[in-house]
PDB file of C-alpha atoms and ligand atoms in Angstrom:
ATOM      1  CA  MET C   1       0.195  -0.126   0.383  1.00 94.00           C
ATOM      2  CA  GLN C   2       2.577   2.290   0.324  1.00 95.00           C
ATOM      3  CA  LYS C   3       4.611   2.146  -2.088  1.00 97.00           C
ATOM      4  CA  ILE C   4       1.040   2.404  -4.190  1.00 98.00           C
ATOM      5  CA  LEU C   5       0.401   5.561  -2.840  1.00 98.00           C
ATOM      6  CA  GLU C   6       4.190   6.692  -3.363  1.00 98.00           C
ATOM      7  CA  ASN C   7       3.620   5.642  -6.805  1.00 98.00           C
ATOM      8  CA  ALA C   8       0.248   7.739  -6.916  1.00 98.00           C
ATOM      9  CA  LEU C   9       1.931  11.321  -5.412  1.00 98.00           C
ATOM     10  CA  GLU C  10       5.100  10.659  -8.108  1.00 98.00           C
ATOM     11  CA  ILE C  11       1.560  11.216 -11.124  1.00 98.00           C
ATOM     12  CA  GLY C  12       0.094  13.380  -9.034  1.00 98.00           C
ATOM     13  CA  ARG C  13       3.217  15.347  -8.681  1.00 98.00           C
ATOM     14  CA  LYS C  14       3.377  15.880 -12.507  1.00 98.00           C
ATOM     15  CA  TYR C  15       0.207  17.957 -12.620  1.00 98.00           C
ATOM     16  CA  ILE C  16       1.537  20.669 -10.086  1.00 98.00           C
ATOM     17  CA  PRO C  17       3.256  23.270 -11.982  1.00 98.00           C
ATOM     18  CA  GLU C  18      -0.015  23.254 -14.286  1.00 97.00           C
ATOM     19  CA  GLY C  19      -2.322  25.055 -11.574  1.00 98.00           C
ATOM     20  CA  GLU C  20      -1.729  27.128  -9.026  1.00 97.00           C
ATOM     21  CA  CYS C  21      -3.708  28.518  -6.081  1.00 97.00           C
ATOM     22  CA  ALA C  22      -6.190  30.110  -5.335  1.00 96.00           C
ATOM     23  CA  SER C  23      -5.912  33.982  -5.103  1.00 94.00           C
ATOM     24  CA  TYR C  24      -9.776  35.484  -4.631  1.00 93.00           C
ATOM     25  CA  ILE C  25      -9.074  34.653  -0.962  1.00 94.00           C
ATOM     26  CA  PRO C  26      -5.659  36.569  -0.735  1.00 96.00           C
ATOM     27  CA  GLU C  27      -4.949  34.456   2.107  1.00 96.00           C
ATOM     28  CA  LEU C  28      -4.858  31.021   0.666  1.00 96.00           C
ATOM     29  CA  ALA C  29      -2.463  32.223  -2.328  1.00 97.00           C
ATOM     30  CA  LYS C  30       0.276  32.201   0.642  1.00 97.00           C
ATOM     31  CA  ALA C  31       0.286  28.596   0.128  1.00 97.00           C
ATOM     32  CA  ASP C  32       3.521  25.895  -1.072  1.00 97.00           C
ATOM     33  CA  LYS C  33       1.398  24.980  -4.316  1.00 97.00           C
ATOM     34  CA  ASN C  34       4.176  22.499  -4.067  1.00 98.00           C
ATOM     35  CA  HIS C  35       2.379  20.096  -1.423  1.00 98.00           C
ATOM     36  CA  LEU C  36       0.125  17.553  -2.539  1.00 98.00           C
ATOM     37  CA  GLY C  37       0.062  14.430   0.519  1.00 98.00           C
ATOM     38  CA  VAL C  38      -2.908  11.653   0.727  1.00 98.00           C
ATOM     39  CA  CYS C  39      -4.227   9.479   3.471  1.00 98.00           C
ATOM     40  CA  ILE C  40      -6.063   6.331   3.654  1.00 98.00           C
ATOM     41  CA  ARG C  41      -7.941   5.903   6.731  1.00 98.00           C
ATOM     42  CA  THR C  42      -9.399   2.221   6.422  1.00 97.00           C
ATOM     43  CA  ARG C  43     -12.716   0.444   7.946  1.00 94.00           C
ATOM     44  CA  GLY C  44      -9.899  -1.863   9.647  1.00 93.00           C
ATOM     45  CA  MET C  45      -8.395   1.051  11.546  1.00 92.00           C
ATOM     46  CA  GLU C  46      -5.218   1.014   9.655  1.00 96.00           C
ATOM     47  CA  THR C  47      -4.381   4.570   8.357  1.00 97.00           C
ATOM     48  CA  PHE C  48      -1.502   4.847   5.093  1.00 98.00           C
ATOM     49  CA  SER C  49      -0.257   8.184   4.414  1.00 98.00           C
ATOM     50  CA  ALA C  50       2.065   9.939   2.722  1.00 98.00           C
ATOM     51  CA  GLY C  51       3.491  13.166   1.275  1.00 98.00           C
ATOM     52  CA  ASP C  52       2.370  15.941   2.989  1.00 96.00           C
ATOM     53  CA  THR C  53       0.006  14.837   5.617  1.00 95.00           C
ATOM     54  CA  LYS C  54      -0.450  16.162   8.851  1.00 92.00           C
ATOM     55  CA  GLU C  55      -0.591  20.005   6.951  1.00 96.00           C
ATOM     56  CA  ARG C  56      -3.335  22.655   7.995  1.00 97.00           C
ATOM     57  CA  PHE C  57      -5.111  23.965   5.259  1.00 98.00           C
ATOM     58  CA  THR C  58      -8.620  24.980   5.454  1.00 98.00           C
ATOM     59  CA  ILE C  59     -11.529  23.183   4.400  1.00 98.00           C
ATOM     60  CA  GLN C  60     -13.843  24.964   2.668  1.00 98.00           C
ATOM     61  CA  SER C  61     -16.139  23.529   0.192  1.00 97.00           C
ATOM     62  CA  ILE C  62     -16.193  20.685   1.906  1.00 98.00           C
ATOM     63  CA  SER C  63     -17.406  21.278   3.807  1.00 98.00           C
ATOM     64  CA  LYS C  64     -20.711  22.158   2.087  1.00 98.00           C
ATOM     65  CA  VAL C  65     -20.655  17.714   3.328  1.00 98.00           C
ATOM     66  CA  ILE C  66     -20.723  18.591   7.141  1.00 98.00           C
ATOM     67  CA  THR C  67     -22.620  21.368   6.988  1.00 98.00           C
ATOM     68  CA  LEU C  68     -25.915  19.946   4.892  1.00 98.00           C
ATOM     69  CA  MET C  69     -25.920  16.844   6.680  1.00 98.00           C
ATOM     70  CA  VAL C  70     -25.799  17.878   9.990  1.00 98.00           C
ATOM     71  CA  ALA C  71     -28.390  20.345   7.599  1.00 98.00           C
ATOM     72  CA  LEU C  72     -30.891  17.233   7.130  1.00 98.00           C
ATOM     73  CA  GLN C  73     -30.177  16.020  10.719  1.00 97.00           C
ATOM     74  CA  HIS C  74     -31.567  19.098  12.435  1.00 96.00           C
ATOM     75  CA  CYS C  75     -34.397  19.901  10.094  1.00 96.00           C
ATOM     76  CA  GLY C  76     -35.573  16.647   7.898  1.00 97.00           C
ATOM     77  CA  PHE C  77     -34.297  17.064   4.671  1.00 98.00           C
ATOM     78  CA  ASN C  78     -38.648  18.219   2.753  1.00 97.00           C
ATOM     79  CA  LYS C  79     -37.412  21.139   4.923  1.00 96.00           C
ATOM     80  CA  VAL C  80     -33.437  21.148   3.336  1.00 97.00           C
ATOM     81  CA  PHE C  81     -35.050  20.574  -0.099  1.00 97.00           C
ATOM     82  CA  GLU C  82     -38.046  22.327  -0.100  1.00 95.00           C
ATOM     83  CA  LYS C  83     -36.360  25.469  -1.617  1.00 92.00           C
ATOM     84  CA  MET C  84     -33.263  23.881  -2.865  1.00 94.00           C
ATOM     85  CA  ASN C  85     -32.889  21.353  -5.831  1.00 92.00           C
ATOM     86  CA  MET C  86     -30.534  18.627  -6.338  1.00 93.00           C
ATOM     87  CA  GLU C  87     -28.593  18.947  -9.750  1.00 88.00           C
ATOM     88  CA  PRO C  88     -25.906  19.390 -10.652  1.00 87.00           C
ATOM     89  CA  SER C  89     -25.269  22.720 -11.760  1.00 80.00           C
ATOM     90  CA  GLY C  90     -22.592  22.242 -14.808  1.00 77.00           C
ATOM     91  CA  ASP C  91     -21.804  26.007 -13.674  1.00 79.00           C
ATOM     92  CA  ALA C  92     -18.560  27.515 -12.219  1.00 80.00           C
ATOM     93  CA  PHE C  93     -19.353  26.985  -7.916  1.00 83.00           C
ATOM     94  CA  ASN C  94     -20.176  30.582  -7.264  1.00 82.00           C
ATOM     95  CA  SER C  95     -21.674  31.417 -10.333  1.00 82.00           C
ATOM     96  CA  LEU C  96     -25.207  33.409  -9.779  1.00 82.00           C
ATOM     97  CA  VAL C  97     -26.320  33.552 -13.431  1.00 83.00           C
ATOM     98  CA  LYS C  98     -28.798  30.991 -13.677  1.00 82.00           C
ATOM     99  CA  LEU C  99     -30.330  30.949 -10.253  1.00 84.00           C
ATOM    100  CA  ASP C 100     -31.748  34.725 -11.478  1.00 84.00           C
ATOM    101  CA  LEU C 101     -32.634  34.137 -14.585  1.00 83.00           C
ATOM    102  CA  THR C 102     -33.716  30.317 -14.793  1.00 76.00           C
ATOM    103  CA  SER C 103     -34.076  28.866 -11.712  1.00 74.00           C
ATOM    104  CA  ASP C 104     -36.094  30.301  -8.873  1.00 80.00           C
ATOM    105  CA  LYS C 105     -33.534  27.322  -6.277  1.00 90.00           C
ATOM    106  CA  PRO C 106     -29.783  26.612  -5.851  1.00 90.00           C
ATOM    107  CA  PHE C 107     -29.533  23.885  -7.679  1.00 89.00           C
ATOM    108  CA  ASN C 108     -28.003  22.191  -5.151  1.00 94.00           C
ATOM    109  CA  PRO C 109     -25.462  21.734  -1.515  1.00 96.00           C
ATOM    110  CA  MET C 110     -22.607  21.828  -2.914  1.00 95.00           C
ATOM    111  CA  ILE C 111     -22.307  25.023  -4.784  1.00 94.00           C
ATOM    112  CA  ASN C 112     -22.064  28.123  -2.323  1.00 95.00           C
ATOM    113  CA  ALA C 113     -25.828  29.554  -2.676  1.00 95.00           C
ATOM    114  CA  GLY C 114     -26.962  26.097  -1.830  1.00 96.00           C
ATOM    115  CA  ALA C 115     -24.582  25.777   1.473  1.00 97.00           C
ATOM    116  CA  ILE C 116     -25.714  29.349   2.138  1.00 97.00           C
ATOM    117  CA  THR C 117     -28.782  28.362   1.787  1.00 97.00           C
ATOM    118  CA  THR C 118     -28.210  25.177   3.821  1.00 98.00           C
ATOM    119  CA  ALA C 119     -26.391  27.648   6.522  1.00 98.00           C
ATOM    120  CA  GLY C 120     -29.683  29.795   7.030  1.00 97.00           C
ATOM    121  CA  TYR C 121     -31.115  26.586   8.229  1.00 97.00           C
ATOM    122  CA  LEU C 122     -29.368  26.081  10.590  1.00 97.00           C
ATOM    123  CA  VAL C 123     -28.329  30.124  11.862  1.00 96.00           C
ATOM    124  CA  PRO C 124     -31.606  29.974  13.969  1.00 91.00           C
ATOM    125  CA  ASP C 125     -30.745  26.973  16.471  1.00 94.00           C
ATOM    126  CA  VAL C 126     -26.800  25.748  16.031  1.00 97.00           C
ATOM    127  CA  SER C 127     -24.340  27.831  16.747  1.00 97.00           C
ATOM    128  CA  PHE C 128     -20.561  27.794  14.569  1.00 98.00           C
ATOM    129  CA  GLU C 129     -20.017  25.868  18.224  1.00 98.00           C
ATOM    130  CA  ASP C 130     -22.092  23.432  17.709  1.00 98.00           C
ATOM    131  CA  MET C 131     -21.019  23.343  14.194  1.00 98.00           C
ATOM    132  CA  LEU C 132     -17.361  23.131  15.214  1.00 98.00           C
ATOM    133  CA  ASN C 133     -17.634  20.096  17.322  1.00 98.00           C
ATOM    134  CA  TYR C 134     -19.632  18.516  14.973  1.00 98.00           C
ATOM    135  CA  ALA C 135     -16.883  19.183  12.361  1.00 98.00           C
ATOM    136  CA  ARG C 136     -13.985  18.067  15.557  1.00 98.00           C
ATOM    137  CA  CYS C 137     -16.247  14.195  15.843  1.00 98.00           C
ATOM    138  CA  LEU C 138     -16.801  13.499  12.565  1.00 98.00           C
ATOM    139  CA  CYS C 139     -13.461  14.120  11.023  1.00 98.00           C
ATOM    140  CA  LEU C 140     -12.557  12.287  14.152  1.00 97.00           C
ATOM    141  CA  ASP C 141      -9.540  15.833  15.031  1.00 97.00           C
ATOM    142  CA  LYS C 142     -10.021  17.156  17.956  1.00 97.00           C
ATOM    143  CA  ASP C 143      -8.023  19.450  16.809  1.00 97.00           C
ATOM    144  CA  ILE C 144      -9.691  21.269  14.361  1.00 98.00           C
ATOM    145  CA  VAL C 145     -10.058  25.439  15.254  1.00 98.00           C
ATOM    146  CA  MET C 146     -11.303  27.990  12.938  1.00 98.00           C
ATOM    147  CA  ASP C 147      -8.305  30.209  11.082  1.00 98.00           C
ATOM    148  CA  GLU C 148      -8.939  33.937  11.853  1.00 98.00           C
ATOM    149  CA  LYS C 149      -6.815  34.608   9.416  1.00 98.00           C
ATOM    150  CA  VAL C 150      -8.307  33.232   6.559  1.00 98.00           C
ATOM    151  CA  PHE C 151     -11.478  33.615   7.833  1.00 98.00           C
ATOM    152  CA  ARG C 152     -11.093  36.926   7.661  1.00 98.00           C
ATOM    153  CA  SER C 153      -9.180  37.778   3.903  1.00 97.00           C
ATOM    154  CA  GLU C 154     -12.547  35.571   3.019  1.00 97.00           C
ATOM    155  CA  MET C 155     -14.714  37.701   4.520  1.00 97.00           C
ATOM    156  CA  ASP C 156     -12.658  41.312   3.526  1.00 97.00           C
ATOM    157  CA  HIS C 157     -13.391  39.401  -0.906  1.00 96.00           C
ATOM    158  CA  CYS C 158     -16.627  38.039  -0.099  1.00 95.00           C
ATOM    159  CA  ALA C 159     -18.667  40.328  -2.494  1.00 95.00           C
ATOM    160  CA  ARG C 160     -20.144  37.453  -4.455  1.00 95.00           C
ATOM    161  CA  ASN C 161     -21.001  35.546  -1.990  1.00 96.00           C
ATOM    162  CA  ARG C 162     -22.554  37.811  -0.635  1.00 97.00           C
ATOM    163  CA  ALA C 163     -24.607  39.160  -3.690  1.00 96.00           C
ATOM    164  CA  ILE C 164     -25.974  35.540  -4.618  1.00 95.00           C
ATOM    165  CA  SER C 165     -27.200  36.264  -0.889  1.00 97.00           C
ATOM    166  CA  TYR C 166     -29.398  38.822  -1.322  1.00 97.00           C
ATOM    167  CA  LEU C 167     -29.559  36.740  -4.728  1.00 95.00           C
ATOM    168  CA  LEU C 168     -31.285  34.717  -2.455  1.00 96.00           C
ATOM    169  CA  GLN C 169     -33.170  36.376   0.224  1.00 96.00           C
ATOM    170  CA  SER C 170     -34.697  38.703  -2.433  1.00 94.00           C
ATOM    171  CA  LYS C 171     -35.898  34.519  -4.095  1.00 93.00           C
ATOM    172  CA  GLY C 172     -37.545  34.161  -0.787  1.00 94.00           C
ATOM    173  CA  ILE C 173     -34.971  31.495  -0.707  1.00 95.00           C
ATOM    174  CA  LEU C 174     -32.797  32.366   2.549  1.00 96.00           C
ATOM    175  CA  GLU C 175     -35.601  33.742   5.620  1.00 94.00           C
ATOM    176  CA  SER C 176     -32.559  33.390   7.709  1.00 96.00           C
ATOM    177  CA  ASP C 177     -30.144  37.086   8.389  1.00 97.00           C
ATOM    178  CA  VAL C 178     -28.616  36.943   5.127  1.00 98.00           C
ATOM    179  CA  GLU C 179     -25.232  38.481   6.973  1.00 98.00           C
ATOM    180  CA  LYS C 180     -25.530  36.161   9.480  1.00 98.00           C
ATOM    181  CA  SER C 181     -25.910  33.027   7.593  1.00 98.00           C
ATOM    182  CA  LEU C 182     -23.058  34.236   5.435  1.00 98.00           C
ATOM    183  CA  GLU C 183     -21.159  34.663   8.469  1.00 98.00           C
ATOM    184  CA  LEU C 184     -21.702  30.657   9.893  1.00 98.00           C
ATOM    185  CA  TYR C 185     -21.463  29.434   6.146  1.00 98.00           C
ATOM    186  CA  THR C 186     -17.774  31.481   5.926  1.00 98.00           C
ATOM    187  CA  ARG C 187     -17.172  29.886   9.115  1.00 98.00           C
ATOM    188  CA  MET C 188     -17.232  26.433   8.035  1.00 98.00           C
ATOM    189  CA  CYS C 189     -14.920  26.720   5.529  1.00 98.00           C
ATOM    190  CA  SER C 190     -12.309  28.365   7.695  1.00 98.00           C
ATOM    191  CA  LEU C 191     -11.554  25.460   9.933  1.00 98.00           C
ATOM    192  CA  SER C 192      -7.992  23.936   9.297  1.00 98.00           C
ATOM    193  CA  VAL C 193      -7.818  20.336   8.736  1.00 98.00           C
ATOM    194  CA  THR C 194      -5.613  17.994   7.244  1.00 98.00           C
ATOM    195  CA  ALA C 195      -5.631  14.984   5.021  1.00 98.00           C
ATOM    196  CA  GLU C 196      -5.894  13.311   7.808  1.00 97.00           C
ATOM    197  CA  SER C 197      -9.252  15.364   9.166  1.00 98.00           C
ATOM    198  CA  LEU C 198     -10.459  14.144   5.791  1.00 98.00           C
ATOM    199  CA  ALA C 199      -9.612  10.872   5.704  1.00 98.00           C
ATOM    200  CA  GLY C 200     -11.262  10.309   8.957  1.00 98.00           C
ATOM    201  CA  LEU C 201     -14.471  11.587   7.696  1.00 98.00           C
ATOM    202  CA  GLY C 202     -14.350   9.446   4.281  1.00 98.00           C
ATOM    203  CA  LEU C 203     -14.294   6.637   6.980  1.00 98.00           C
ATOM    204  CA  VAL C 204     -16.839   7.992   9.017  1.00 98.00           C
ATOM    205  CA  LEU C 205     -19.203   7.876   6.370  1.00 98.00           C
ATOM    206  CA  SER C 206     -18.034   4.453   4.754  1.00 98.00           C
ATOM    207  CA  ASN C 207     -19.313   3.172   7.222  1.00 98.00           C
ATOM    208  CA  GLY C 208     -22.943   5.141   7.328  1.00 98.00           C
ATOM    209  CA  GLY C 209     -22.070   7.777   9.722  1.00 98.00           C
ATOM    210  CA  ARG C 210     -21.022   6.006  12.739  1.00 98.00           C
ATOM    211  CA  HIS C 211     -18.013   6.607  14.675  1.00 97.00           C
ATOM    212  CA  PRO C 212     -14.946   3.668  13.079  1.00 96.00           C
ATOM    213  CA  GLU C 213     -13.837   2.083  16.161  1.00 95.00           C
ATOM    214  CA  THR C 214     -16.785   2.315  19.320  1.00 96.00           C
ATOM    215  CA  GLY C 215     -19.348   1.948  16.784  1.00 97.00           C
ATOM    216  CA  GLU C 216     -21.456   6.089  17.998  1.00 97.00           C
ATOM    217  CA  ARG C 217     -23.612   7.445  15.800  1.00 98.00           C
ATOM    218  CA  LEU C 218     -22.242  10.387  14.669  1.00 98.00           C
ATOM    219  CA  ILE C 219     -24.333  11.535  12.615  1.00 98.00           C
ATOM    220  CA  ASP C 220     -28.126  10.761  11.168  1.00 98.00           C
ATOM    221  CA  LYS C 221     -27.773   7.470   8.308  1.00 97.00           C
ATOM    222  CA  TYR C 222     -30.178   8.896   6.312  1.00 97.00           C
ATOM    223  CA  ALA C 223     -28.136  12.603   6.360  1.00 98.00           C
ATOM    224  CA  VAL C 224     -25.317  10.292   5.038  1.00 98.00           C
ATOM    225  CA  GLN C 225     -26.512   8.503   2.454  1.00 98.00           C
ATOM    226  CA  VAL C 226     -27.259  12.370   0.444  1.00 98.00           C
ATOM    227  CA  ALA C 227     -24.576  13.185   1.358  1.00 98.00           C
ATOM    228  CA  LYS C 228     -22.898  10.309  -0.266  1.00 98.00           C
ATOM    229  CA  THR C 229     -25.224  10.860  -2.860  1.00 97.00           C
ATOM    230  CA  ILE C 230     -25.146  14.159  -3.928  1.00 97.00           C
ATOM    231  CA  MET C 231     -20.551  14.651  -3.664  1.00 97.00           C
ATOM    232  CA  LEU C 232     -20.765  11.624  -6.197  1.00 97.00           C
ATOM    233  CA  THR C 233     -23.390  13.536  -8.946  1.00 95.00           C
ATOM    234  CA  CYS C 234     -21.779  17.384  -7.694  1.00 95.00           C
ATOM    235  CA  GLY C 235     -19.153  17.318  -5.020  1.00 95.00           C
ATOM    236  CA  MET C 236     -16.554  18.746  -7.808  1.00 94.00           C
ATOM    237  CA  TYR C 237     -18.787  20.817  -9.242  1.00 86.00           C
ATOM    238  CA  ASP C 238     -18.900  21.578 -13.214  1.00 87.00           C
ATOM    239  CA  GLY C 239     -15.927  18.965 -13.169  1.00 92.00           C
ATOM    240  CA  SER C 240     -17.912  16.490 -11.237  1.00 94.00           C
ATOM    241  CA  GLY C 241     -19.274  14.208 -14.225  1.00 94.00           C
ATOM    242  CA  GLU C 242     -15.973  13.743 -15.565  1.00 95.00           C
ATOM    243  CA  PHE C 243     -14.435  12.899 -12.510  1.00 96.00           C
ATOM    244  CA  ALA C 244     -17.567  10.104 -11.723  1.00 96.00           C
ATOM    245  CA  VAL C 245     -15.919   8.323 -15.361  1.00 96.00           C
ATOM    246  CA  ARG C 246     -12.425   8.145 -14.201  1.00 96.00           C
ATOM    247  CA  VAL C 247     -13.179   8.156 -10.564  1.00 97.00           C
ATOM    248  CA  GLY C 248     -15.216   6.576  -9.424  1.00 97.00           C
ATOM    249  CA  ILE C 249     -15.480   7.456  -6.021  1.00 98.00           C
ATOM    250  CA  PRO C 250     -18.044  10.086  -4.007  1.00 98.00           C
ATOM    251  CA  SER C 251     -15.962  13.040  -3.490  1.00 98.00           C
ATOM    252  CA  LYS C 252     -15.978  16.807  -1.918  1.00 98.00           C
ATOM    253  CA  SER C 253     -13.167  19.559  -3.072  1.00 97.00           C
ATOM    254  CA  GLY C 254     -12.405  22.935  -1.817  1.00 97.00           C
ATOM    255  CA  VAL C 255     -10.037  25.677  -2.859  1.00 97.00           C
ATOM    256  CA  GLY C 256      -7.747  25.290  -0.715  1.00 98.00           C
ATOM    257  CA  GLY C 257      -6.566  22.054  -1.857  1.00 98.00           C
ATOM    258  CA  GLY C 258      -8.726  19.382   0.234  1.00 98.00           C
ATOM    259  CA  ILE C 259     -10.417  16.570  -1.505  1.00 98.00           C
ATOM    260  CA  LEU C 260     -12.547  14.434   0.344  1.00 98.00           C
ATOM    261  CA  ALA C 261     -13.218  10.902  -0.565  1.00 98.00           C
ATOM    262  CA  VAL C 262     -15.592   7.914   0.767  1.00 98.00           C
ATOM    263  CA  VAL C 263     -15.169   3.735  -0.446  1.00 98.00           C
ATOM    264  CA  GLU C 264     -18.096   2.823   1.368  1.00 96.00           C
ATOM    265  CA  LYS C 265     -17.811   0.269   3.630  1.00 95.00           C
ATOM    266  CA  ARG C 266     -13.983  -0.185   2.868  1.00 96.00           C
ATOM    267  CA  MET C 267     -12.606   3.599   3.402  1.00 98.00           C
ATOM    268  CA  GLY C 268     -12.121   7.447   3.522  1.00 98.00           C
ATOM    269  CA  ILE C 269      -9.050   8.756   1.833  1.00 98.00           C
ATOM    270  CA  GLY C 270      -7.548  12.695   2.368  1.00 98.00           C
ATOM    271  CA  ILE C 271      -5.979  14.742  -0.262  1.00 98.00           C
ATOM    272  CA  TYR C 272      -3.705  18.351   0.069  1.00 98.00           C
ATOM    273  CA  GLY C 273      -3.030  19.601  -2.646  1.00 98.00           C
ATOM    274  CA  PRO C 274      -2.819  22.968  -3.108  1.00 98.00           C
ATOM    275  CA  ALA C 275      -2.356  23.367  -6.764  1.00 98.00           C
ATOM    276  CA  LEU C 276      -6.053  23.709  -8.384  1.00 97.00           C
ATOM    277  CA  ASN C 277      -6.985  23.352 -11.883  1.00 96.00           C
ATOM    278  CA  GLU C 278      -9.288  25.238 -13.762  1.00 93.00           C
ATOM    279  CA  LYS C 279     -12.604  23.901 -12.075  1.00 91.00           C
ATOM    280  CA  GLY C 280     -10.411  24.766  -8.234  1.00 93.00           C
ATOM    281  CA  ASN C 281     -10.379  21.142  -7.804  1.00 96.00           C
ATOM    282  CA  SER C 282      -6.988  19.697  -6.359  1.00 97.00           C
ATOM    283  CA  ILE C 283      -5.249  18.769  -9.476  1.00 98.00           C
ATOM    284  CA  GLY C 284      -2.476  16.687  -7.960  1.00 98.00           C
ATOM    285  CA  GLY C 285      -4.666  14.909  -6.365  1.00 98.00           C
ATOM    286  CA  SER C 286      -7.321  14.648  -8.943  1.00 98.00           C
ATOM    287  CA  HIS C 287      -4.745  12.845 -10.583  1.00 98.00           C
ATOM    288  CA  VAL C 288      -3.849  10.572  -7.444  1.00 98.00           C
ATOM    289  CA  LEU C 289      -7.474   9.574  -7.130  1.00 98.00           C
ATOM    290  CA  GLU C 290      -7.347   8.685 -10.637  1.00 98.00           C
ATOM    291  CA  TYR C 291      -4.308   6.216  -9.977  1.00 98.00           C
ATOM    292  CA  LEU C 292      -5.423   5.109  -6.810  1.00 98.00           C
ATOM    293  CA  SER C 293      -9.000   4.357  -8.105  1.00 98.00           C
ATOM    294  CA  LYS C 294      -7.120   2.166 -10.238  1.00 96.00           C
ATOM    295  CA  GLU C 295      -4.425   0.746  -8.580  1.00 96.00           C
ATOM    296  CA  LEU C 296      -7.049  -0.771  -6.194  1.00 96.00           C
ATOM    297  CA  ASN C 297      -9.621  -0.458  -7.716  1.00 96.00           C
ATOM    298  CA  LEU C 298     -12.445   1.431  -5.827  1.00 97.00           C
ATOM    299  CA  HIS C 299     -14.637   2.324  -8.921  1.00 97.00           C
ATOM    300  CA  MET C 300     -18.116   1.835  -7.528  1.00 95.00           C
ATOM    301  CA  PHE C 301     -18.871   0.491 -10.919  1.00 95.00           C
ATOM    302  CA  ALA C 302     -14.681  -1.407 -11.783  1.00 91.00           C
ATOM    303  CA  ALA C 303     -15.720  -4.758 -13.332  1.00 80.00           C
ATOM    304  CA  GLU C 304     -15.143  -7.774 -11.203  1.00 68.00           C
ATOM    305  CA  GLN C 305     -11.507  -8.929 -10.873  1.00 57.00           C
TER     306      GLN C 305
HETATM  307  N1  LIG P 401     -15.316  29.874   0.827  1.00 89.56           N
HETATM  308  C1  LIG P 401     -15.450  29.854  -0.483  1.00 89.56           C
HETATM  309  C2  LIG P 401     -16.274  30.395  -1.546  1.00 89.56           C
HETATM  310  O1  LIG P 401     -17.431  30.599  -0.757  1.00 89.56           O
HETATM  311  C3  LIG P 401     -15.210  27.827  -0.699  1.00 89.56           C
HETATM  312  C4  LIG P 401     -15.978  27.761  -2.141  1.00 89.56           C
HETATM  313  C5  LIG P 401     -14.613  25.867  -2.810  1.00 89.56           C
HETATM  314  O2  LIG P 401     -14.392  25.879  -1.783  1.00 89.56           O
HETATM  315  N2  LIG P 401     -15.054  26.386  -4.049  1.00 89.56           N
HETATM  316  O3  LIG P 401     -15.396  30.353  -2.309  1.00 89.56           O
END
């Protein structure tokens, strides 16, 4: 396994020069684009790591998975999807064009409009501290904190997300306080994780929301089922279709360079690689996952060997 991970990194590294760190949040541009790490945590409680797996970075859009699951558990399926769809958008994660012109609902909870809507469901009753505790618990990482610098940097440069939020309010989709919903969304994006924490989250999701060692239920099982399905269809933004064909593992990326991947009933995989492709997905990380999927036969529709 260790050799396979090292080979995967070697392949992933070749693509780093073609990618760039996100810069629309100035603090993210400071990341070292050469970092690349992959961690696998298995149902047998083994951990395999290669590369930069202890480096902390912000979770960004991967937090949308946590927010969605907590909202489903807290408000129920009907409420969450009353004003939101579950279809891929085919547009960039921060697009507001179709939301304004052709649709009265955000396309799905994995794009910014959907995640801000979801945060709005939670704002009246669930505090950021509660959400931080969920994140620590689900990622099996008690050291997760909010990265204050990244949070401030994003809040100072979030004109687009603010525009999306007020558009949602104008359409009657976001009913909670707009600024509080935007702030909760941005705080969740600023949680600092490692590739290992993401592998932990993947492991819990692969185990249907139960703690892999104690069996304790950490999150509602139906919420986990819904989240994994939407990760498969929408988790890599407008790159989700090709990613599903090439990799075939429900995954979610973030512009901090993370990728969370869930191999059903087998393992969680966490990636860190801040050089992004044009869709905003880790370029090295995507190739690492494609290689691992082939080598370890992880594609959900892989022909049996
Ligand atoms: N915080 C980022 C934003 O709202 C998250 C985007 C992402 O990771 N794709 O733009």
